[in-house]
Coordinates of C-alpha atoms in Angstrom, one line a residue:
Chain A
G16 CA -0.2 0.2 0.1
E17 CA 0.8 3.6 -0.1
N18 CA 3.2 5.5 2.6
V19 CA 3.5 8.7 2.9
E20 CA 6.5 10.1 5.0
Q21 CA 6.3 14.2 6.1
H22 CA 9.5 16.2 7.4
P23 CA 9.1 18.6 9.1
S24 CA 7.4 16.9 12.2
T25 CA 7.9 20.5 13.6
L26 CA 8.8 24.0 12.1
S27 CA 9.3 27.1 14.4
V28 CA 9.4 30.5 11.9
Q29 CA 8.6 34.2 12.3
E30 CA 6.2 35.9 11.1
G31 CA 6.1 36.9 7.5
D32 CA 8.6 34.2 6.6
S33 CA 8.3 31.9 4.7
A34 CA 7.2 27.6 6.2
V35 CA 8.0 24.4 4.0
I36 CA 6.6 21.0 4.2
K37 CA 8.0 18.8 2.4
C38 CA 6.1 14.3 1.2
T39 CA 7.4 12.1 -0.1
Y40 CA 4.9 8.8 -1.1
S41 CA 5.9 5.6 -2.7
D42 CA 3.2 4.3 -4.4
S43 CA 3.9 5.8 -9.2
A44 CA -0.2 5.5 -9.4
S45 CA -1.2 7.4 -6.8
N46 CA -2.2 10.9 -8.1
Y47 CA -4.2 13.7 -6.3
F48 CA -1.8 15.4 -3.3
P49 CA -4.3 17.2 -0.7
W50 CA -2.8 18.7 2.1
Y51 CA -4.8 19.6 5.3
K52 CA -4.7 22.3 8.4
Q53 CA -6.3 21.1 11.4
E54 CA -6.3 23.1 14.6
L55 CA -6.1 21.5 17.7
G56 CA -9.4 19.2 18.6
K57 CA -10.7 20.2 15.1
R58 CA -11.3 18.7 11.8
P59 CA -9.2 18.6 9.1
Q60 CA -9.4 21.6 6.5
L61 CA -8.7 21.4 2.7
I62 CA -6.3 24.6 1.7
I63 CA -4.6 23.1 -1.3
D64 CA -4.6 20.2 -3.4
I65 CA -2.9 19.0 -7.4
R66 CA -3.2 16.2 -9.0
S67 CA -0.6 14.3 -10.7
N68 CA -1.1 16.4 -14.6
V69 CA 0.6 19.8 -12.7
G70 CA 3.5 20.7 -11.5
E71 CA 2.5 23.7 -9.6
K72 CA -0.3 24.9 -7.8
K73 CA -1.4 28.2 -6.6
D74 CA -3.5 30.1 -4.2
Q75 CA -2.6 33.7 -3.3
R76 CA 0.1 32.5 0.3
I77 CA 0.1 29.1 -0.5
A78 CA 1.3 26.6 -3.3
V79 CA 2.0 23.2 -3.6
T80 CA 4.3 21.9 -6.2
L81 CA 5.0 18.2 -7.7
N82 CA 7.7 16.3 -9.0
K83 CA 6.4 12.6 -10.0
T84 CA 9.5 11.2 -10.7
A85 CA 11.0 11.0 -7.6
K86 CA 7.6 11.0 -5.9
H87 CA 7.5 14.3 -3.5
F88 CA 5.5 17.1 -3.1
S89 CA 5.7 20.2 -0.8
L90 CA 3.6 22.5 0.9
H91 CA 5.3 26.2 0.6
I92 CA 3.8 29.5 2.8
T93 CA 4.8 33.5 1.8
E94 CA 4.4 35.4 4.5
T95 CA 2.9 33.6 7.5
Q96 CA 1.1 34.9 10.1
P97 CA 0.0 33.2 14.2
E98 CA -3.2 32.2 12.8
D99 CA -1.8 29.6 10.2
S100 CA 0.2 27.8 13.5
A101 CA -1.3 24.5 12.8
V102 CA -0.9 20.8 12.2
Y103 CA -0.5 20.0 8.4
F104 CA -1.0 17.2 7.5
C105 CA -0.3 15.8 3.3
A106 CA -1.9 13.2 1.8
A107 CA -1.9 10.9 -1.6
S108 CA -4.7 8.6 -3.1
W109 CA -5.4 8.2 -6.9
D110 CA -9.0 8.7 -7.7
G111 CA -10.2 4.8 -9.2
V112 CA -13.6 3.7 -9.1
T113 CA -12.7 0.4 -7.4
G114 CA -10.1 -1.3 -5.7
G115 CA -9.3 1.6 -2.3
G116 CA -9.4 4.1 -4.9
N117 CA -9.7 7.9 -3.1
K118 CA -8.4 6.4 -0.1
L119 CA -6.1 9.1 1.9
T120 CA -3.0 7.7 2.9
F121 CA -1.4 11.3 5.6
G122 CA 2.0 11.2 6.4
T123 CA 2.6 11.9 9.9
G124 CA 1.9 15.7 10.1
T125 CA 3.9 19.4 11.0
Q126 CA 3.0 21.6 13.5
L127 CA 4.3 25.0 12.4
K128 CA 4.5 27.6 14.7
V129 CA 4.8 31.7 13.7
E130 CA 6.5 32.8 16.1
L131 CA 5.5 36.7 16.6
Chain B
G14 CA -21.7 23.6 0.6
A15 CA -19.9 20.0 1.4
V16 CA -20.8 20.7 5.0
V17 CA -20.7 17.2 6.6
S18 CA -21.5 16.3 10.7
Q19 CA -21.0 13.8 13.6
H20 CA -22.8 13.3 16.8
P21 CA -22.1 13.7 19.0
S22 CA -19.4 15.7 19.3
W23 CA -17.3 13.6 22.7
V24 CA -18.9 10.7 24.8
I25 CA -18.1 9.1 27.9
C26 CA -19.2 5.5 28.6
K27 CA -18.2 2.4 30.6
S28 CA -15.7 0.0 29.6
G29 CA -17.9 -2.5 27.9
T30 CA -20.0 -0.8 26.9
S31 CA -21.2 0.3 22.4
V32 CA -20.9 3.3 21.2
K33 CA -22.9 4.7 18.2
I34 CA -21.4 7.7 16.7
E35 CA -23.0 9.2 13.3
C36 CA -21.9 11.2 10.3
R37 CA -24.1 13.1 7.8
S38 CA -23.4 14.7 4.2
L39 CA -26.0 17.8 4.6
D40 CA -25.8 19.3 1.3
F41 CA -24.6 16.6 -0.3
Q42 CA -25.3 13.0 -1.3
A43 CA -22.1 10.6 -0.7
T44 CA -21.9 6.5 -2.0
T45 CA -18.5 6.7 -0.3
M46 CA -17.8 8.0 3.4
F47 CA -14.6 6.8 5.3
W48 CA -14.1 6.5 8.8
Y49 CA -10.5 7.5 10.5
R50 CA -9.1 7.3 14.3
Q51 CA -6.7 9.9 15.4
F52 CA -4.4 9.7 18.8
P53 CA -3.5 12.5 20.7
K54 CA -0.2 14.7 18.9
Q55 CA -0.4 11.0 16.1
S56 CA -1.8 11.2 12.5
L57 CA -5.1 10.5 10.3
M58 CA -5.8 6.9 10.7
L59 CA -8.1 5.3 8.1
M60 CA -10.3 2.6 9.7
A61 CA -12.7 1.6 7.0
T62 CA -14.7 2.7 3.9
S63 CA -18.2 2.7 4.4
N64 CA -19.7 2.4 1.1
E65 CA -23.9 2.7 0.6
G66 CA -25.6 -0.4 0.4
S67 CA -22.7 -2.4 0.9
K68 CA -20.4 -3.6 3.2
A69 CA -17.7 -1.8 4.6
T70 CA -14.0 -2.2 3.0
Y71 CA -12.3 -2.5 6.5
E72 CA -8.5 -1.6 6.9
Q73 CA -5.5 -3.8 7.9
G74 CA -5.7 -5.1 11.3
V75 CA -9.1 -2.9 12.2
E76 CA -11.4 -5.1 13.6
K77 CA -14.9 -5.0 11.7
D78 CA -16.7 -7.2 14.5
K79 CA -15.8 -4.6 17.7
F80 CA -16.4 -1.5 15.0
L81 CA -19.4 -1.9 13.5
I82 CA -20.5 0.5 10.5
N83 CA -23.3 1.0 8.8
H84 CA -23.8 3.4 5.5
A85 CA -27.5 2.5 5.3
S86 CA -28.4 6.2 2.8
L87 CA -26.5 8.4 0.3
T88 CA -26.1 10.9 3.7
L89 CA -25.4 8.7 7.4
S90 CA -23.1 6.2 8.1
T91 CA -22.6 5.1 11.2
L92 CA -19.1 3.8 13.5
T93 CA -20.8 1.3 16.8
V94 CA -17.8 0.3 18.7
T95 CA -19.1 -2.8 20.4
S96 CA -18.5 -3.5 24.3
A97 CA -15.6 -0.6 24.3
H98 CA -12.5 -0.9 26.2
P99 CA -10.3 2.4 27.9
E100 CA -8.0 1.8 24.4
D101 CA -10.2 2.6 22.1
S102 CA -10.0 6.2 23.9
S103 CA -9.7 8.4 20.6
F104 CA -11.0 10.7 18.1
Y105 CA -13.1 9.2 15.5
I106 CA -13.2 11.7 12.3
C107 CA -15.4 10.5 9.5
S108 CA -15.0 12.2 6.0
A109 CA -17.4 11.5 3.5
L110 CA -16.7 11.7 -0.3
M111 CA -18.0 14.3 -3.3
D112 CA -18.2 12.7 -6.6
A113 CA -16.9 16.2 -8.9
G114 CA -17.9 14.1 -11.6
V115 CA -16.2 12.4 -15.3
F116 CA -13.1 15.1 -15.8
G117 CA -13.2 16.2 -11.6
T118 CA -11.3 14.8 -8.4
D119 CA -13.3 14.1 -5.7
T120 CA -12.8 15.2 -3.3
Q121 CA -13.1 14.3 1.1
Y122 CA -15.2 16.3 3.1
F123 CA -14.0 15.4 7.1
G124 CA -16.7 16.4 9.7
P125 CA -15.9 17.1 13.3
G126 CA -15.0 14.8 14.9
T127 CA -16.3 12.3 17.7
R128 CA -14.2 12.7 20.8
L129 CA -14.6 9.2 22.9
T130 CA -13.5 8.6 25.9
V131 CA -14.1 4.6 27.7
L132 CA -13.2 5.1 31.2

């Protein structure tokens, strides 16, 4: 099955700096890579996603890059703000209808702390 | 749009009792829902895939007789933790899969989670 590794486990940055979180996946069949933000005791919130036919996607301060050959993808947050502090999870899946399609395998999470 | 609810938000029960958790997609139909378990400071671990009108598919290591899943309608899936024990205490989160059609990407929307504490 799919295995997703995520680094770093904790990340502290100063407000206004950039933050980068990296993930690698093992299953070359995976073609969908979402990123979730989870605040303590809350549900994961989808913040950005990318499909395997695209190398980069950006949404305001958030961007995701994907390297299919190397099987890794990264989350980039620019101009970080204190409200960005949370746990971020990457995930991978493939969008098949059967045989385990759409099952998300999550990374281990990154605790991001944005300091004033 | 794409709202998923869970009930209850938290529950405390005695060891040996059973607890039912409901997951509802409020504004879309979901033939597929997922159940996850999350221990403190850990990632989400998929327990099972819930399919409307058919049996759930359980991940390796998850006891299907202990975690009963029923997906009786296109908007409701239930997880029953039978004979709960303290080690079952965890944060249980469901998600509902929104079908994006042939040319889109199906997206999972998560419920708010249920905190289960077994005494």
